[in-house]
Amino acid sequence: MHVYQTIYQNNHWTTPLPQSAKINLVLAFGSPELMLDQKLNNDLSLSFPNAQIVGCSTSGEIQDDYLYDNSICVTAIEFDHTQVQVVSDSINKSEHCTELAQQLVSQLSLDGLKHVFVISDGHLVNGSELVDGLQQYLPQGVMATGGLAGDGERFQQTTLWHNERIESGLIVLVGLYGEKLSVGFGSLGGWRSFGPKRVVTKSADNVLYELDGRPALELYKEFLGEFSAGLPASALLYPLALQLHGEQEHVVRTILSIDEQQKSMLFAGNMPEGATCQLMHSSYEDLLDGAQHAADDAMSSFTGTEPELAILISCVGRRLVLRQRVEEELEIIKQGLPGESAISGFYSYGEISPIKSIGRCGLHNQTMTVTLLSEK
């Protein structure tokens, strides 16, 4: 496994793109404006003619232990033993994300499938339905990691790449095959719950209408006070802990958009009726500790040789809290990895990673997730 990285910024590539027919997979994470530039996609296609090119718009690009804006961060991978198959389709062609996930999994060869890396539209796709579909239709023991594309702090439109396709609404699955591939993963948030627990009394999929019988948006605005004028972005500072009936673990949910007329809130994942919600907040130290534990979890689950590539997907909400200290969570993770490990990733609208305590994949918000890859 060989990894080549470069960055497009200020109208040029930091290092020239090589001409390589051996590259199997190219990951490209970039600013929303640059991801719409067909020329940059063409540059990668010409340089890596046999590669599957996969990418998305972000709320900040990660390469090594640095955060970039207004760039495209490229990681080109040449696998020695691992086979790559990539499938994609648009949510605009399917009524439910679960159905689309089933269709995409059915297009993958399941023989020898070791891991699935997924990136998805972060505005039009119901992340819970997507993860449920993957969990239901992937073979037992095959896990998925990845994330939902970002759009800075605007929450208007996200863009996906798969080869020549550049569009919103796309879901992309990267199937990785072979016994020589080693995979590790870990995730943790670092957020603390506070205040009363409230019950979801009216919802429809990922739209929340009522908590404890009151309009959800009205109740949430009362808590935010003067910060309510900044919704939905200000909600990233105060997400919700969602706990399903009968489960001990909670997942974190943040708002994608609000509806003033309906007094409702749209989330990246489902908000089932009967579930309990509780407000959350965090500090610099809590979030940095969460990043450390995510890296530790990933390393503890990793078997075989040392990881050669780490893919970090972290939530834009963490970036807003950490602000100038945001690169510290990247530095912490780098310090816990072997010195030769390449690092790539982005800040997202949602993160996909297994919930180890219950043995299934989950949709997370406000979480740092780490995926480690290498070949034995």
Coordinates of C-alpha atoms in Angstrom, one line a residue:
M1 CA 0.0 0.0 0.0
H2 CA 1.4 3.3 -1.1
V3 CA -0.1 6.7 -0.4
Y4 CA 0.5 10.0 -2.3
Q5 CA -0.9 13.3 -1.0
T6 CA -1.2 16.8 -2.4
I7 CA -3.4 19.9 -2.0
Y8 CA -5.0 22.3 -4.4
Q9 CA -5.0 25.8 -2.9
N10 CA -4.6 29.3 -4.2
N11 CA -5.2 28.2 -7.8
H12 CA -2.4 25.5 -7.9
W13 CA -1.4 22.1 -6.7
T14 CA 1.2 22.2 -3.9
T15 CA 3.1 19.4 -5.6
P16 CA 2.6 18.4 -9.2
L17 CA 0.1 15.6 -9.8
P18 CA 2.0 12.4 -10.9
Q19 CA 0.9 10.4 -13.8
S20 CA 0.2 7.0 -12.3
A21 CA -1.8 4.1 -13.7
K22 CA -1.3 2.1 -10.5
I23 CA -3.4 4.2 -8.2
N24 CA -6.6 2.3 -7.3
L25 CA -8.5 4.9 -5.2
V26 CA -8.4 8.7 -4.9
L27 CA -10.0 10.5 -2.0
A28 CA -10.7 14.2 -2.6
F29 CA -12.1 16.4 0.2
G30 CA -12.7 20.0 -0.6
S31 CA -14.5 23.3 -0.1
P32 CA -18.0 23.5 -1.6
E33 CA -17.0 26.0 -4.3
L34 CA -14.0 24.0 -5.5
M35 CA -15.8 20.7 -5.5
L36 CA -18.1 22.1 -8.2
D37 CA -15.1 22.8 -10.5
Q38 CA -15.1 20.2 -13.3
K39 CA -11.6 21.0 -14.3
L40 CA -10.1 19.9 -11.0
N41 CA -12.0 16.6 -11.3
N42 CA -10.6 16.2 -14.8
D43 CA -7.1 16.9 -13.5
L44 CA -7.3 13.9 -11.2
S45 CA -8.9 11.7 -13.9
L46 CA -6.0 12.4 -16.2
S47 CA -3.4 11.8 -13.6
F48 CA -4.9 8.6 -12.2
P49 CA -6.7 7.0 -15.2
N50 CA -7.4 3.7 -13.5
A51 CA -8.5 5.0 -10.2
Q52 CA -11.9 5.4 -8.6
I53 CA -12.2 9.1 -7.7
V54 CA -14.4 9.7 -4.6
G55 CA -14.9 13.0 -2.8
C56 CA -17.2 15.4 -1.1
S57 CA -17.6 19.0 0.0
T58 CA -16.7 19.7 3.6
S59 CA -16.7 22.1 6.5
G60 CA -12.9 22.0 6.6
E61 CA -10.4 19.6 5.0
I62 CA -7.9 17.5 7.0
Q63 CA -4.4 16.5 5.8
D64 CA -1.7 15.4 8.2
D65 CA -2.4 17.3 11.4
Y66 CA -3.5 20.5 9.6
L67 CA -6.9 22.0 8.9
Y68 CA -7.5 23.6 5.5
D69 CA -10.2 25.8 4.1
N70 CA -10.8 26.7 0.4
S71 CA -8.8 23.8 -0.8
I72 CA -9.0 20.3 -2.1
C73 CA -7.0 17.7 -0.1
V74 CA -6.2 14.7 -2.2
T75 CA -5.1 11.2 -1.0
A76 CA -4.2 8.8 -3.8
I77 CA -3.8 5.2 -2.8
E78 CA -2.1 2.3 -4.6
F79 CA -3.1 -1.0 -3.0
D80 CA -0.8 -3.9 -3.5
H81 CA -3.2 -6.6 -2.7
T82 CA -6.6 -5.0 -2.0
Q83 CA -9.3 -4.8 -4.6
V84 CA -11.6 -1.7 -4.8
Q85 CA -15.2 -1.5 -6.1
V86 CA -17.1 1.8 -5.9
V87 CA -20.9 2.2 -6.5
S88 CA -23.0 5.3 -6.2
D89 CA -26.5 6.6 -6.9
S90 CA -28.7 9.6 -6.1
I91 CA -31.3 9.8 -3.3
N92 CA -33.4 11.7 -5.9
K93 CA -34.1 8.3 -7.5
S94 CA -35.4 6.6 -4.3
E95 CA -38.1 7.4 -1.8
H96 CA -36.1 6.2 1.2
C97 CA -32.4 6.1 2.0
T98 CA -32.8 2.5 3.4
E99 CA -34.0 1.4 0.0
L100 CA -31.1 3.1 -1.8
A101 CA -28.6 1.6 0.6
Q102 CA -30.0 -1.8 -0.2
Q103 CA -29.7 -1.1 -3.9
L104 CA -26.1 0.0 -3.6
V105 CA -25.1 -3.0 -1.4
S106 CA -26.7 -5.3 -4.0
Q107 CA -24.3 -3.8 -6.6
L108 CA -21.3 -4.6 -4.6
S109 CA -19.6 -8.0 -4.9
L110 CA -19.9 -9.5 -1.4
D111 CA -17.3 -12.2 -1.9
G112 CA -14.2 -11.2 0.1
L113 CA -15.7 -7.9 1.1
K114 CA -13.6 -6.6 4.1
H115 CA -14.9 -3.1 4.7
V116 CA -17.1 -0.4 3.3
F117 CA -16.1 3.3 3.4
V118 CA -19.2 5.6 2.7
I119 CA -19.6 9.2 2.0
S120 CA -23.0 10.8 1.5
D121 CA -24.8 14.0 0.8
G122 CA -25.1 15.8 4.1
H123 CA -28.2 17.8 3.5
L124 CA -30.7 15.6 1.5
V125 CA -29.9 12.2 3.0
N126 CA -31.4 10.8 6.2
G127 CA -28.2 9.5 7.8
S128 CA -30.1 7.1 10.1
E129 CA -31.9 5.4 7.2
L130 CA -28.7 5.1 5.3
V131 CA -26.9 3.5 8.2
D132 CA -29.8 1.2 9.0
G133 CA -29.8 0.0 5.4
L134 CA -26.1 -0.6 5.4
Q135 CA -26.4 -2.5 8.7
Q136 CA -29.3 -4.6 7.4
Y137 CA -27.8 -5.6 4.1
L138 CA -24.1 -5.8 4.5
P139 CA -22.7 -9.3 5.3
Q140 CA -22.3 -10.1 9.0
G141 CA -19.0 -8.8 10.3
V142 CA -18.5 -6.2 7.5
M143 CA -18.6 -2.8 9.1
A144 CA -19.0 0.6 7.5
T145 CA -17.3 3.9 8.3
G146 CA -17.4 7.3 6.7
G147 CA -19.4 10.5 6.9
L148 CA -21.8 13.1 5.5
A149 CA -20.6 15.9 3.3
G150 CA -20.4 19.4 4.7
D151 CA -21.1 22.9 3.5
G152 CA -19.2 25.1 5.9
E153 CA -21.6 26.6 8.4
R154 CA -24.3 27.3 5.7
F155 CA -26.3 24.1 5.7
Q156 CA -27.6 24.7 2.2
Q157 CA -26.1 22.3 -0.3
T158 CA -23.4 19.6 -0.3
T159 CA -21.6 18.1 -3.3
L160 CA -20.3 14.6 -4.0
W161 CA -17.8 13.3 -6.5
H162 CA -17.7 9.8 -8.0
N163 CA -15.5 9.8 -11.1
E164 CA -17.2 12.2 -13.6
R165 CA -20.3 12.6 -11.5
I166 CA -20.4 15.9 -9.5
E167 CA -23.8 16.4 -7.9
S168 CA -25.8 16.8 -4.7
G169 CA -27.9 13.9 -3.3
L170 CA -25.3 11.3 -4.1
I171 CA -24.3 8.3 -1.8
V172 CA -21.0 6.6 -2.6
L173 CA -19.9 3.2 -1.2
V174 CA -16.3 2.1 -1.5
G175 CA -15.9 -1.6 -1.1
L176 CA -12.5 -2.9 0.0
Y177 CA -11.6 -6.6 -0.6
G178 CA -8.9 -8.9 0.5
E179 CA -7.5 -10.8 3.4
K180 CA -4.4 -8.7 3.5
L181 CA -6.3 -5.6 4.4
S182 CA -6.3 -4.6 8.0
V183 CA -8.9 -2.1 9.3
G184 CA -9.4 -0.4 12.6
F185 CA -12.0 2.1 13.8
G186 CA -12.8 4.2 16.8
S187 CA -15.1 7.1 17.7
L188 CA -15.9 9.3 20.7
G189 CA -17.5 12.7 21.2
G190 CA -16.5 14.2 24.5
W191 CA -19.9 15.9 25.1
R192 CA -21.7 16.0 28.5
S193 CA -25.5 15.8 29.0
F194 CA -27.2 18.3 31.3
G195 CA -30.7 19.5 32.2
P196 CA -33.9 17.6 32.2
K197 CA -34.6 14.6 30.0
R198 CA -37.4 15.2 27.5
V199 CA -39.5 12.7 25.5
V200 CA -40.0 12.9 21.8
T201 CA -43.7 13.1 21.6
K202 CA -44.1 13.9 17.9
S203 CA -41.8 13.3 15.0
A204 CA -41.6 12.0 11.5
D205 CA -38.3 10.3 10.6
N206 CA -35.7 12.9 11.1
V207 CA -38.1 15.8 11.6
L208 CA -38.7 16.7 15.3
Y209 CA -42.0 18.4 16.0
E210 CA -42.6 18.1 19.8
L211 CA -40.7 17.4 23.0
D212 CA -42.9 16.7 26.1
G213 CA -45.9 17.8 24.1
R214 CA -44.4 21.3 23.3
P215 CA -43.3 22.6 19.9
A216 CA -39.6 21.5 19.7
L217 CA -38.3 24.6 18.1
E218 CA -40.0 26.8 20.6
L219 CA -38.6 24.9 23.5
Y220 CA -35.1 24.9 22.0
K221 CA -35.2 28.6 21.3
E222 CA -36.1 29.2 25.0
F223 CA -32.9 27.5 26.0
L224 CA -30.7 29.2 23.4
G225 CA -32.0 32.7 24.3
E226 CA -30.1 35.3 22.3
F227 CA -28.2 32.6 20.4
S228 CA -31.4 31.5 18.8
A229 CA -31.0 34.1 16.1
G230 CA -28.0 32.1 14.8
L231 CA -29.9 28.9 14.2
P232 CA -29.3 26.4 12.8
A233 CA -25.5 27.0 13.1
S234 CA -25.7 28.0 16.8
A235 CA -27.3 24.6 17.6
L236 CA -24.0 23.0 16.9
L237 CA -22.8 24.3 20.3
Y238 CA -25.7 22.6 22.1
P239 CA -26.6 19.2 20.5
L240 CA -29.0 16.6 21.8
A241 CA -28.2 13.2 23.4
L242 CA -30.7 10.8 21.9
Q243 CA -31.4 7.5 23.7
L244 CA -33.7 4.9 22.2
H245 CA -36.0 2.9 24.4
G246 CA -34.3 -0.2 25.8
E247 CA -30.7 0.9 24.9
Q248 CA -28.0 2.1 27.3
E249 CA -25.9 4.0 24.8
H250 CA -26.9 7.4 23.4
V251 CA -26.0 9.0 20.1
V252 CA -25.5 12.7 19.5
R253 CA -27.8 14.6 17.2
T254 CA -27.5 18.1 15.8
I255 CA -29.9 20.3 13.7
L256 CA -29.5 20.7 10.0
S257 CA -32.3 23.2 9.5
I258 CA -35.4 24.7 11.1
D259 CA -39.0 25.3 10.0
E260 CA -40.4 28.4 11.6
Q261 CA -44.0 27.7 10.4
Q262 CA -44.1 24.1 11.7
K263 CA -41.9 25.0 14.7
S264 CA -39.9 21.9 13.9
M265 CA -36.2 20.9 13.5
L266 CA -34.6 18.7 10.8
F267 CA -31.8 16.4 12.0
A268 CA -29.2 14.4 10.1
G269 CA -30.7 11.2 11.7
N270 CA -34.1 9.9 12.9
M271 CA -35.7 11.2 16.1
P272 CA -38.1 8.3 17.0
E273 CA -41.1 9.0 19.1
G274 CA -40.7 7.7 22.6
A275 CA -37.0 8.3 22.7
T276 CA -35.5 10.6 25.3
C277 CA -33.4 13.7 24.6
Q278 CA -31.2 15.7 26.7
L279 CA -29.2 18.9 26.0
M280 CA -25.4 18.6 25.7
H281 CA -22.4 20.9 26.0
S282 CA -18.7 20.6 26.0
S283 CA -15.3 22.2 26.7
Y284 CA -12.0 22.3 24.9
E285 CA -10.6 19.6 27.3
D286 CA -13.6 17.3 26.9
L287 CA -13.4 17.4 23.1
L288 CA -9.7 16.8 23.0
D289 CA -10.0 13.9 25.4
G290 CA -12.7 12.5 23.1
A291 CA -10.3 12.7 20.1
Q292 CA -7.6 10.9 22.2
H293 CA -10.0 8.1 23.1
A294 CA -11.2 7.8 19.4
A295 CA -7.6 7.3 18.3
D296 CA -6.9 4.8 21.2
D297 CA -10.1 2.8 20.3
A298 CA -9.0 2.6 16.6
M299 CA -5.5 1.5 17.5
S300 CA -6.8 -1.1 20.0
S301 CA -9.1 -2.7 17.3
F302 CA -6.3 -2.7 14.7
T303 CA -4.5 -6.0 14.0
G304 CA -1.6 -6.7 11.8
T305 CA 1.0 -4.3 10.6
E306 CA 1.1 -0.6 11.6
P307 CA -1.6 1.6 10.0
E308 CA -0.5 3.3 6.8
L309 CA -3.5 5.6 6.4
A310 CA -5.8 7.2 8.9
I311 CA -9.1 8.8 7.7
L312 CA -10.4 11.3 10.3
I313 CA -14.0 12.5 10.1
S314 CA -15.0 15.0 12.7
C315 CA -18.1 17.2 13.1
V316 CA -18.3 20.8 12.2
G317 CA -19.8 21.4 15.7
R318 CA -16.5 20.3 17.3
R319 CA -14.7 22.8 15.1
L320 CA -17.0 25.6 16.2
V321 CA -16.3 24.8 19.9
L322 CA -12.6 24.3 19.5
R323 CA -12.1 27.3 17.2
Q324 CA -8.4 28.3 17.1
R325 CA -7.5 25.1 19.0
V326 CA -9.2 22.8 16.4
E327 CA -5.9 21.5 15.1
E328 CA -5.1 20.2 18.6
E329 CA -7.4 17.3 18.1
L330 CA -5.6 16.4 14.9
E331 CA -2.2 16.7 16.6
I332 CA -3.4 14.4 19.4
I333 CA -4.4 11.7 17.0
K334 CA -1.2 12.1 15.0
Q335 CA 0.8 11.6 18.2
G336 CA -0.9 8.3 18.8
L337 CA -0.2 6.9 15.3
P338 CA 3.0 5.5 13.9
G339 CA 5.2 8.2 12.3
E340 CA 4.7 6.9 8.8
S341 CA 0.9 7.0 8.8
A342 CA -0.7 9.3 6.3
I343 CA -3.7 11.3 7.6
S344 CA -6.7 12.5 5.5
G345 CA -10.2 13.5 6.3
F346 CA -12.7 16.3 6.7
Y347 CA -15.2 18.1 9.0
S348 CA -18.7 16.8 8.3
Y349 CA -22.4 17.0 9.0
G350 CA -22.5 13.5 10.4
E351 CA -20.1 10.6 11.1
I352 CA -20.6 6.9 10.5
S353 CA -18.8 4.4 12.7
P354 CA -19.6 1.2 14.6
I355 CA -20.9 1.5 18.2
K356 CA -18.7 -1.1 19.7
S357 CA -20.8 -1.7 22.8
I358 CA -23.8 -2.8 20.8
G359 CA -21.9 -4.3 17.8
R360 CA -23.5 -2.3 15.0
C361 CA -22.9 0.8 12.9
G362 CA -24.3 4.1 14.0
L363 CA -24.8 7.6 12.8
H364 CA -23.0 10.1 15.0
N365 CA -22.9 13.9 15.3
Q366 CA -20.4 16.0 17.1
T367 CA -18.0 13.0 17.1
M368 CA -14.4 12.4 16.0
T369 CA -14.2 9.1 14.1
V370 CA -11.0 7.4 13.0
T371 CA -10.6 4.7 10.3
L372 CA -7.2 3.0 10.0
L373 CA -6.1 1.0 6.9
S374 CA -3.0 -0.9 6.0
E375 CA -2.0 -4.1 4.1
K376 CA -0.2 -6.9 5.8

